[in-house]
PDB file of C-alpha atoms in Angstrom:
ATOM      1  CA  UNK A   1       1.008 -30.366-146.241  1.00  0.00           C
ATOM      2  CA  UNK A   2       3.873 -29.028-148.722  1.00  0.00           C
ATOM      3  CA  UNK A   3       4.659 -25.664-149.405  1.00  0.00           C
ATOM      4  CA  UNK A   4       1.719 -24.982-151.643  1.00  0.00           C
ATOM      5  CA  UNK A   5      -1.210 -26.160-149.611  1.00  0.00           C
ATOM      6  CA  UNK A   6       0.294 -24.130-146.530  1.00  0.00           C
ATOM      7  CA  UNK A   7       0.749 -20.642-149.062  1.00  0.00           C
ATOM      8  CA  UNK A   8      -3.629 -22.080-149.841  1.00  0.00           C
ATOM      9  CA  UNK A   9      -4.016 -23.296-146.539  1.00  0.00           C
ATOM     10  CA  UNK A  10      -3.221 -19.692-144.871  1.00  0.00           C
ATOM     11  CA  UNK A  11      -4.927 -17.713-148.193  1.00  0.00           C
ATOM     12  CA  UNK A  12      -8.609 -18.916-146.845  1.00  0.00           C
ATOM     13  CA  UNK A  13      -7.704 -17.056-143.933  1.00  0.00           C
ATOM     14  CA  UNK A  14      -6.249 -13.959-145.988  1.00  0.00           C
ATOM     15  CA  UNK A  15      -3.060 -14.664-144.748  1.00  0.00           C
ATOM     16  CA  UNK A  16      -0.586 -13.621-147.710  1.00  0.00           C
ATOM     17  CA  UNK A  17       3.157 -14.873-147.646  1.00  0.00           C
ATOM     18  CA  UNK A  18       5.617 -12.758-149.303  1.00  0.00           C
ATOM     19  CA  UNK A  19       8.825 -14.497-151.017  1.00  0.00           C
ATOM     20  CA  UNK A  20      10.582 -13.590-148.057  1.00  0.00           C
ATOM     21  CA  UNK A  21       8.363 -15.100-145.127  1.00  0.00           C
ATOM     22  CA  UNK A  22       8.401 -18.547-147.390  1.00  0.00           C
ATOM     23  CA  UNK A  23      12.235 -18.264-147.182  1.00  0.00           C
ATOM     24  CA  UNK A  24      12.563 -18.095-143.653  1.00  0.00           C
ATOM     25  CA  UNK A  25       9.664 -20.990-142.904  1.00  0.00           C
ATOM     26  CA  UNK A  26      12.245 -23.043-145.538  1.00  0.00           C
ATOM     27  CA  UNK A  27      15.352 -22.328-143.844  1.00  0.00           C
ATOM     28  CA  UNK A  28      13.721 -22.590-140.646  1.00  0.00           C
ATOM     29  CA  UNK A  29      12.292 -26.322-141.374  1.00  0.00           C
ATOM     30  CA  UNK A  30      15.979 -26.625-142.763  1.00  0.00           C
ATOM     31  CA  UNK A  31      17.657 -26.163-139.753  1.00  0.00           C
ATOM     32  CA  UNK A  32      14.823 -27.517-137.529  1.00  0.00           C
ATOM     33  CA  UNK A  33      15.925 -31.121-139.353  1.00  0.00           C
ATOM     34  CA  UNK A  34      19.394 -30.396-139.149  1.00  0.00           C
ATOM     35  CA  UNK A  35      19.269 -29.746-135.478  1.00  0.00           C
ATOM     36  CA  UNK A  36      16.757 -32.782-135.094  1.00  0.00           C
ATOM     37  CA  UNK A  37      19.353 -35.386-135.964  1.00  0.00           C
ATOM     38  CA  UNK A  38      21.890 -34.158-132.959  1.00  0.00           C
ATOM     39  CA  UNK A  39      19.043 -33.717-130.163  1.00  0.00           C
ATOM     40  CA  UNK A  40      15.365 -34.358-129.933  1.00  0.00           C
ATOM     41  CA  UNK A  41      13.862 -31.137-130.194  1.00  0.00           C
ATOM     42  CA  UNK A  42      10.238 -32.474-131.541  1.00  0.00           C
ATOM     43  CA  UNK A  43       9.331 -36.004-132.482  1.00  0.00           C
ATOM     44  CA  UNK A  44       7.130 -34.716-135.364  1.00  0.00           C
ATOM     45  CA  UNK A  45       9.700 -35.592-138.636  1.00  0.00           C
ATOM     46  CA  UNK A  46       9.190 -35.079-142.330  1.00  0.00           C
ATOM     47  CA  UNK A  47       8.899 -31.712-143.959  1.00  0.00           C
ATOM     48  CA  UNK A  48       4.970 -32.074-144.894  1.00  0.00           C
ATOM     49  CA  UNK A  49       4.078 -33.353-141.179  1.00  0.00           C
ATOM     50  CA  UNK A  50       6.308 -30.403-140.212  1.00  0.00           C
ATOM     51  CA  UNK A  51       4.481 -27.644-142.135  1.00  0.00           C
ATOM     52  CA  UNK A  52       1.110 -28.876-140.955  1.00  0.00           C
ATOM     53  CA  UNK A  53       1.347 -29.875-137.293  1.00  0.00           C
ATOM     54  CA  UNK A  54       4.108 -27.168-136.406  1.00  0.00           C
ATOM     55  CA  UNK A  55       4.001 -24.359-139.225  1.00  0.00           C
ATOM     56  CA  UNK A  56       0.142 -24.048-139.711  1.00  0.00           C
ATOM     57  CA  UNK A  57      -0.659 -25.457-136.791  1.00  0.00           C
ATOM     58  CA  UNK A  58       0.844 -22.416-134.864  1.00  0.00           C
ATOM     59  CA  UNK A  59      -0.601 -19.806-137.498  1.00  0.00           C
ATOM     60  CA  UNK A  60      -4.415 -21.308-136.440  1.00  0.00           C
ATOM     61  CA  UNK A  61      -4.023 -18.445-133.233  1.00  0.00           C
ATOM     62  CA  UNK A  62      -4.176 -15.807-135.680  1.00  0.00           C
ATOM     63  CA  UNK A  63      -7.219 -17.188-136.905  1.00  0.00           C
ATOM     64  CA  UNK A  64      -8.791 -16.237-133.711  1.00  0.00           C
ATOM     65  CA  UNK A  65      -7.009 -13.440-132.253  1.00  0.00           C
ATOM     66  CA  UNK A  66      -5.543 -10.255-134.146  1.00  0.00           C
ATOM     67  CA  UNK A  67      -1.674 -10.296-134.275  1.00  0.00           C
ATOM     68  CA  UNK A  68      -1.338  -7.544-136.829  1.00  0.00           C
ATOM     69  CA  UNK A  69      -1.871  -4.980-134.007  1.00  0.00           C
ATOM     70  CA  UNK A  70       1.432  -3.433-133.325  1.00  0.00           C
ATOM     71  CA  UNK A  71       3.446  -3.202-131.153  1.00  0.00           C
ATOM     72  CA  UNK A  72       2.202  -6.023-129.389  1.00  0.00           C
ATOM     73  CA  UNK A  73       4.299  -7.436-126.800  1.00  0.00           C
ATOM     74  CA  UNK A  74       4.060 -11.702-126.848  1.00  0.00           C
ATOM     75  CA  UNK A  75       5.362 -14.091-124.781  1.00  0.00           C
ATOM     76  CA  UNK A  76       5.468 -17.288-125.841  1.00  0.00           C
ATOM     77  CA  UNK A  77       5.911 -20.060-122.617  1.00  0.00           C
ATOM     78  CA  UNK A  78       8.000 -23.450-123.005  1.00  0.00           C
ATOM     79  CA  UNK A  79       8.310 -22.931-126.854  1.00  0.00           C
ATOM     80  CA  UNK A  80      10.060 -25.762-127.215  1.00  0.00           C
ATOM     81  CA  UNK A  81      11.540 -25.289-131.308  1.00  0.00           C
ATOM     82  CA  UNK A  82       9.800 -21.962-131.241  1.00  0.00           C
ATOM     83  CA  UNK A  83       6.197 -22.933-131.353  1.00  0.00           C
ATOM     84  CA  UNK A  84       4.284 -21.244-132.012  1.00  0.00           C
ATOM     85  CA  UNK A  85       6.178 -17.573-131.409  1.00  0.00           C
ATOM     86  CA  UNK A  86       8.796 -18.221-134.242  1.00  0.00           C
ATOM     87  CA  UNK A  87       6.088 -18.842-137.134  1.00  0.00           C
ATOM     88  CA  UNK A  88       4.086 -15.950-135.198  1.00  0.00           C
ATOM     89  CA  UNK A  89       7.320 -13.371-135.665  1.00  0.00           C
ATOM     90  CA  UNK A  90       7.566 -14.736-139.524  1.00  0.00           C
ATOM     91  CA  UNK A  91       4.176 -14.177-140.566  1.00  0.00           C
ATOM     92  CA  UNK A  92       3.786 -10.545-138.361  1.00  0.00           C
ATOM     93  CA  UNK A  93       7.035  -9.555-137.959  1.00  0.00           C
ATOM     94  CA  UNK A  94       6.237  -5.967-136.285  1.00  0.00           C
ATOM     95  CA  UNK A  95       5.285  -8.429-133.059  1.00  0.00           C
ATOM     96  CA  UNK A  96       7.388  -8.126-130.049  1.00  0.00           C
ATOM     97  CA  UNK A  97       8.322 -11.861-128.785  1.00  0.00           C
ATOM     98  CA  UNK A  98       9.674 -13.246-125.922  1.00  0.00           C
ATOM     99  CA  UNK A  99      10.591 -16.584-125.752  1.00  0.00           C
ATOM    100  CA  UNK A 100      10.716 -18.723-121.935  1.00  0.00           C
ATOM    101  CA  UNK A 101      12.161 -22.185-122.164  1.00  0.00           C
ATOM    102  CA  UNK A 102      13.851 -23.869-118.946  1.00  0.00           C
ATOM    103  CA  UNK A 103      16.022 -25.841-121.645  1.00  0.00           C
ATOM    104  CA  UNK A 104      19.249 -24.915-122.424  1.00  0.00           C
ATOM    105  CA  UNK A 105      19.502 -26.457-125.630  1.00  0.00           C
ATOM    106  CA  UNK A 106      16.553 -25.725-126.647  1.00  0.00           C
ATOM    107  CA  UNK A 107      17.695 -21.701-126.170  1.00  0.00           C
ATOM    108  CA  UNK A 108      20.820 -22.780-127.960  1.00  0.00           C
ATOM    109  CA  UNK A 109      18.384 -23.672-131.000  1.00  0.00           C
ATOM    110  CA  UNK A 110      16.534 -21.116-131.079  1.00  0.00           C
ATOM    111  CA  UNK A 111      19.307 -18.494-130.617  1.00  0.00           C
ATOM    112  CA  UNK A 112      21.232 -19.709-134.282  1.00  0.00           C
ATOM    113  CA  UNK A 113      17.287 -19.559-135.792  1.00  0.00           C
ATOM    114  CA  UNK A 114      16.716 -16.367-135.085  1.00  0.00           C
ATOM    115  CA  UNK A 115      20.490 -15.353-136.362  1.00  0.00           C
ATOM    116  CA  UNK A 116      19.466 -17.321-139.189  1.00  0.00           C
ATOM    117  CA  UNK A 117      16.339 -16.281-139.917  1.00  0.00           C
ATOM    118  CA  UNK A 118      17.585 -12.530-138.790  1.00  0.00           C
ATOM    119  CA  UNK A 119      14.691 -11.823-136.917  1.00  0.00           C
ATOM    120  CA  UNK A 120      14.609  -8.527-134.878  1.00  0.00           C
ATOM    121  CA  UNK A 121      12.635  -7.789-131.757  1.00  0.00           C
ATOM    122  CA  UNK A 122      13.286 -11.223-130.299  1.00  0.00           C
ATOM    123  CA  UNK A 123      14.285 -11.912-127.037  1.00  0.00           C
ATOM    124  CA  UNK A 124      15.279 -15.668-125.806  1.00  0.00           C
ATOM    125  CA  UNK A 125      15.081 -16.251-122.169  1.00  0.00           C
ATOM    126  CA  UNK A 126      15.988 -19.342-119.999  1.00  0.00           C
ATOM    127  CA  UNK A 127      14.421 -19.925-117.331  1.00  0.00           C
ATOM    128  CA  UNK A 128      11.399 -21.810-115.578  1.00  0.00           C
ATOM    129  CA  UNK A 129       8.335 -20.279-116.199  1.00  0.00           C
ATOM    130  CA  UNK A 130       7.737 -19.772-112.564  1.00  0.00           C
ATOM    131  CA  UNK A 131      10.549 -17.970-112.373  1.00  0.00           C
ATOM    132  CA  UNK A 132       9.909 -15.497-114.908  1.00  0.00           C
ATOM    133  CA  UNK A 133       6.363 -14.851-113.512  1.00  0.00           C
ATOM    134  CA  UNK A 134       8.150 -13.766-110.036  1.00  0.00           C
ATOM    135  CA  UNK A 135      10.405 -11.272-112.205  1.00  0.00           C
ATOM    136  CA  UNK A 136      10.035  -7.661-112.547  1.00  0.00           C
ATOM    137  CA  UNK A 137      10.840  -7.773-116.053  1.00  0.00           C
ATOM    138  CA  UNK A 138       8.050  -9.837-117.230  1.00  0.00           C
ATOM    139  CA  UNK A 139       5.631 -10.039-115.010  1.00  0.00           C
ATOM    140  CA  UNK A 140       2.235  -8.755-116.218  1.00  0.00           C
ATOM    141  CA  UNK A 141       4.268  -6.918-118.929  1.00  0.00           C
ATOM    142  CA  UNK A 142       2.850  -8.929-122.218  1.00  0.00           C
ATOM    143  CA  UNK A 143      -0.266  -8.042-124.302  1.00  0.00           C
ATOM    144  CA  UNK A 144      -0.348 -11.616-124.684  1.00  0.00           C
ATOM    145  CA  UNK A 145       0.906 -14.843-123.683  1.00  0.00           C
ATOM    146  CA  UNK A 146       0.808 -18.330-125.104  1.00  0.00           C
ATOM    147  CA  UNK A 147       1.942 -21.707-124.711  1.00  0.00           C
ATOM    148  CA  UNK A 148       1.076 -24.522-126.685  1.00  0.00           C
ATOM    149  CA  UNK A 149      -0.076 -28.028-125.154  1.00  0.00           C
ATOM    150  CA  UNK A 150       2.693 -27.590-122.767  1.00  0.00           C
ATOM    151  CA  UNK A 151       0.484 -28.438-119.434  1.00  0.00           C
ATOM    152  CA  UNK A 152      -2.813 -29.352-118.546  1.00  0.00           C
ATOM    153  CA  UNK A 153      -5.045 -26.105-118.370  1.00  0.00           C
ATOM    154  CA  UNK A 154      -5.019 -25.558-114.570  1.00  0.00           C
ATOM    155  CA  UNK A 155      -1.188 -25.470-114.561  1.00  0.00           C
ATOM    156  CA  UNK A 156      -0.585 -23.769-117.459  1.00  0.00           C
ATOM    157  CA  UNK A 157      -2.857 -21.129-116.001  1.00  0.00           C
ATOM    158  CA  UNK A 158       0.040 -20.333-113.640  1.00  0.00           C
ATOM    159  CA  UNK A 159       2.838 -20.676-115.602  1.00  0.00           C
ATOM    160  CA  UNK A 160       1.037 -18.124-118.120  1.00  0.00           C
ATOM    161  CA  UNK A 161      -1.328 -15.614-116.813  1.00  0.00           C
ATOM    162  CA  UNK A 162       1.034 -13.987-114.178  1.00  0.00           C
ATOM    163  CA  UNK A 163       2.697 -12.493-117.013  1.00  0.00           C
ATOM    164  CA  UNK A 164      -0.193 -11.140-119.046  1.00  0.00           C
ATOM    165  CA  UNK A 165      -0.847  -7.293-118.467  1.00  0.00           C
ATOM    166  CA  UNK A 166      -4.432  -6.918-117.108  1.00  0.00           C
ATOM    167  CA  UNK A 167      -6.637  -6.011-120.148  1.00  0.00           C
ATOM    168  CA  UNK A 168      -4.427  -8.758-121.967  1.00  0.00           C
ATOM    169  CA  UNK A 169      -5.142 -12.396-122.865  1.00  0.00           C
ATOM    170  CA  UNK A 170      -3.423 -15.654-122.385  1.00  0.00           C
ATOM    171  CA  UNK A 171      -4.041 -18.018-125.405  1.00  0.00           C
ATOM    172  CA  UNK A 172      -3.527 -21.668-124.950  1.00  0.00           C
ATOM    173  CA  UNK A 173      -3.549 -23.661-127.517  1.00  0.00           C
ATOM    174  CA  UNK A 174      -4.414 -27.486-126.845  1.00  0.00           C
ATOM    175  CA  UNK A 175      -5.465 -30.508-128.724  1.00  0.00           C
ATOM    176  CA  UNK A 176      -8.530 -32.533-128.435  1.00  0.00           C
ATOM    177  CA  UNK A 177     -11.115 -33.304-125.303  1.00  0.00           C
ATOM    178  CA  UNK A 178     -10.294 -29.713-123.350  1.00  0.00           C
ATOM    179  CA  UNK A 179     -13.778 -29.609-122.027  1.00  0.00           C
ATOM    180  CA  UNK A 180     -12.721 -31.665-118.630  1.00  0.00           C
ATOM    181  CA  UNK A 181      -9.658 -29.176-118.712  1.00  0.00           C
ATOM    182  CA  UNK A 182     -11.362 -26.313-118.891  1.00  0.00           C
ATOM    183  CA  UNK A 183     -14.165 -27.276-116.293  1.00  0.00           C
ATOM    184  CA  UNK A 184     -10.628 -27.918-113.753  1.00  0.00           C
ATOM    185  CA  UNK A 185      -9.073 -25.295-114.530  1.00  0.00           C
ATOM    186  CA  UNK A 186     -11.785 -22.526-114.301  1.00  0.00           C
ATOM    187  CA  UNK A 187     -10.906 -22.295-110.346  1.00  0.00           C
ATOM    188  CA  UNK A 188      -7.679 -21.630-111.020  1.00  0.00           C
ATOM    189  CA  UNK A 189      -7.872 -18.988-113.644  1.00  0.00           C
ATOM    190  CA  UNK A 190     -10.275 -16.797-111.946  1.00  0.00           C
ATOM    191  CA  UNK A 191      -7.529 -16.917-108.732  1.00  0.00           C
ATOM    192  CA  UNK A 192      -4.920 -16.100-111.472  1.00  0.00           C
ATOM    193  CA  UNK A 193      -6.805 -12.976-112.219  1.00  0.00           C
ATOM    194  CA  UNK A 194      -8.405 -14.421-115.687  1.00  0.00           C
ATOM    195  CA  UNK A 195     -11.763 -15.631-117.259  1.00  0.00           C
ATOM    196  CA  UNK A 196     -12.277 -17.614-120.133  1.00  0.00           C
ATOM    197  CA  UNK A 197     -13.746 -15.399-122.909  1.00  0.00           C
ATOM    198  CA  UNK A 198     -13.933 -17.978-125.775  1.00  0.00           C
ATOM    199  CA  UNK A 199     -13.189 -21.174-127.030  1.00  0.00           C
ATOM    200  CA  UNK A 200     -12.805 -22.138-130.620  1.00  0.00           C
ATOM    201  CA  UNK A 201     -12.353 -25.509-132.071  1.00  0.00           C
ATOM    202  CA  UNK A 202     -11.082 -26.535-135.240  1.00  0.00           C
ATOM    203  CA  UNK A 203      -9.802 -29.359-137.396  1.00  0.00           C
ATOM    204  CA  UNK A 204      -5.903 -29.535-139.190  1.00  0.00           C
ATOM    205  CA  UNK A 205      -6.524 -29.766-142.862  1.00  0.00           C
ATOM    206  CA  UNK A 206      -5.784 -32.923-145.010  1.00  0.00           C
ATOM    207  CA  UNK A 207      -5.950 -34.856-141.141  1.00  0.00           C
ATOM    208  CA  UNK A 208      -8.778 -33.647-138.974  1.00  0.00           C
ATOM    209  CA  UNK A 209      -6.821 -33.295-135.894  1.00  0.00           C
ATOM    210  CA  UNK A 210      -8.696 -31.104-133.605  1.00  0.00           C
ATOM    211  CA  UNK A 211      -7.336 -28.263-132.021  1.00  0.00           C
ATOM    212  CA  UNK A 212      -8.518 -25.888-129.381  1.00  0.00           C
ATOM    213  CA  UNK A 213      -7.748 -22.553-128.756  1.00  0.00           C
ATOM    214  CA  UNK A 214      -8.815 -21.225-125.143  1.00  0.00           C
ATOM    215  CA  UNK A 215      -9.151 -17.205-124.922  1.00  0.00           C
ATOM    216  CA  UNK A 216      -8.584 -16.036-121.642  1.00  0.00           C
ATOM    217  CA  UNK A 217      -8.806 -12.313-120.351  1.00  0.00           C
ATOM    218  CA  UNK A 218      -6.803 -10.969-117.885  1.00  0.00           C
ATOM    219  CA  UNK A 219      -9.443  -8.821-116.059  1.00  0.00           C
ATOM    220  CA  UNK A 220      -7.432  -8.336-112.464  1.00  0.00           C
ATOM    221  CA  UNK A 221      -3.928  -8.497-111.430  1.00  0.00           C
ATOM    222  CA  UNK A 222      -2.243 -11.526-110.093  1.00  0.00           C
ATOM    223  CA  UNK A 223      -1.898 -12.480-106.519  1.00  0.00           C
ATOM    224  CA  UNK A 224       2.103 -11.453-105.550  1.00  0.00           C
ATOM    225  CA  UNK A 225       2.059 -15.509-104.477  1.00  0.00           C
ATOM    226  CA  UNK A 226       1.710 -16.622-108.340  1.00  0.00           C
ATOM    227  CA  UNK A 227       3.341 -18.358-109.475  1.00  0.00           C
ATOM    228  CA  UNK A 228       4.117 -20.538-106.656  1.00  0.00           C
ATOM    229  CA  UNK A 229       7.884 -21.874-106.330  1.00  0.00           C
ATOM    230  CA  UNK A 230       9.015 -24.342-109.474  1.00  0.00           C
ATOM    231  CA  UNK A 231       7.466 -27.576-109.289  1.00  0.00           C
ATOM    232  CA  UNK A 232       5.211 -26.813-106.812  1.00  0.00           C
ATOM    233  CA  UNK A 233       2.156 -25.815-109.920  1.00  0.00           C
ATOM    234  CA  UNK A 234       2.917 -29.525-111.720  1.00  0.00           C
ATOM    235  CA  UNK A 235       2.954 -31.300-107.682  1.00  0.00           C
ATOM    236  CA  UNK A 236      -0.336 -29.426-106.631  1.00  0.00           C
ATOM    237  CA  UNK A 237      -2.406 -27.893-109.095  1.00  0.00           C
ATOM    238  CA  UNK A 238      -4.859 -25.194-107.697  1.00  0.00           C
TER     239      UNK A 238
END
C-alpha cells in the first residue's frame, strides 16, 4: 500500500488526511525504520507492508467505533511501536491516549515519536499491564481501551477491561479464526465485568488478510482481584 492507496484506502471510509496528518504518518514510518535497524521493534519491514499492516491496519477500529467523540480518554495496552494508539492520535488528534508497554525500549521509542511527531495529550507509561489495572490512576478511568493481537482473548480480557470505565468498551483487535477465542474467553469477560456487543470482520486491501475487531461493553465494575498478580493471567487463564 503506498501513500496514495492509504489517502483512497481511508477516503471509502470518509476518512480525510490533511497535509499535516500525511507528514507525521511519513516521519513516523521514517523513524519507525530508523529505529528498526538498532532494535526489533516489529518484524513487518518495507514502507508499503508498513502502511498497510501497521498504518491502515490500526485505522480499521475507527471503521467500527466512533473516535471523533471528544474528549475521549484511550488506552492503548502493549502498543508495541504505537499500534494502533499513535496512528489513532494522528488521524483524531483531540483523543486522549495513554500508552502501557512493560518494555523499556519500546517507551524509549515511542517517547522521541511523539517529540517528533509533537503530539499533545499523550501520556507513555511503563509498566505491566497488570500493574496498571491495580493502579488508582488508571483503573476503570478510560472510555476505551485497546490492544492489538497482543494475547489470546481470555487474557487480554484481563489485561484490558479492568481499566475501561463502566459504560466504556474494550476493543481488541485480532487476526483470523477468533471464533474459538471468543467462545474461551466469554467466561472470562463476563467475570471482568464485560459482554461482547459485536464482532466485525474484515479483509486488508490489496492482501485479504482478515481482521477482527471484538466490541466489548463494560456493563459492571471489575472485581478489586483483577487483574491478578503479573504472570499469573498468561500461567492460568480464567
Amino acid at each position: 500500500m503506498n501513500t496514495e492507496q492509504f489517502i483512497e484506502a481511508l477516503n471509502e471510509h470518509h476518512i480525510s488526511l490533511t497535509a499535516r496528518q500525511l507528514e507525521q504518518f511519513e516521519t513516523y514510518w521514517a523513524l519507525l525504520s530508523e529505529w528498526n535497524e538498532k532494535m526489533n521493534l516489529t518484524s513487518i519491514n518495507g514502507k508499503e507492508q508498513v502502511y498497510l499492516k501497521h498504518f491502515y491496519d490500526s485505522l480499521t477500529a475507527s471503521f467500527f467505533v466512533d473516535l471523533k467523540r471528544s474528549p475521549l480518554q484511550i488506552c492503548d495496552v502493549g502498543s508495541g511501536a504505537g499500534f494502533p494508539g499513535i496512528p489513532w492520535k494522528i488521524v483524531f488528534p483531540q483523543l486522549r491516549l495513554t500508552i502501557i508497554d512493560s518494555l523499556k525500549k519500546r517507551i524509549l521509542f515511542l517517547t522521541e515519536l511523539v517529540n517528533r511527531l509533537q503530539l499533545e495529550g499523550v501520556t507513555l507509561f511503563h509498566e505491566r499491564a497488570e500493574n496498571a489495572g491495580q493502579n488508582g490512576d488508571f483503573r476503570e478511568k478510560f472510555d476505551v481501551v485497546t490492544a492489538r493481537a497482543v494475547a489470546r482473548l481470555s487474557v487480554l480480557s484481563e489485561f484490558c477491561l479492568p481499566l475501561a470505565k463502566p459504560g466504556g468498551v474494550f476493543l481488541a483487535m485480532k487476526g483470523p479464526g477468533v471464533k474459538e477465542e471468543i467462545k474461551e474467553g466469554k467466561r472470562a469477560i463476563s467475570i471482568l465485568g464485560g459482554k461482547i456487543a459485536s464482532v466485525h470482520t474484515l479483509a486488508l486491501p490489496y492482501e485479504n488478510s482478515e481482521r477482527n475487531i471484538i466490541l466489548i461493553e463494560k456493563v459492571k465494575n471489575t472485581p478489586k482481584k483483577y487483574p491478578r498478580k503479573p504472570g499469573i493471567p498468561v500461567k492460568s487463564p480464567l
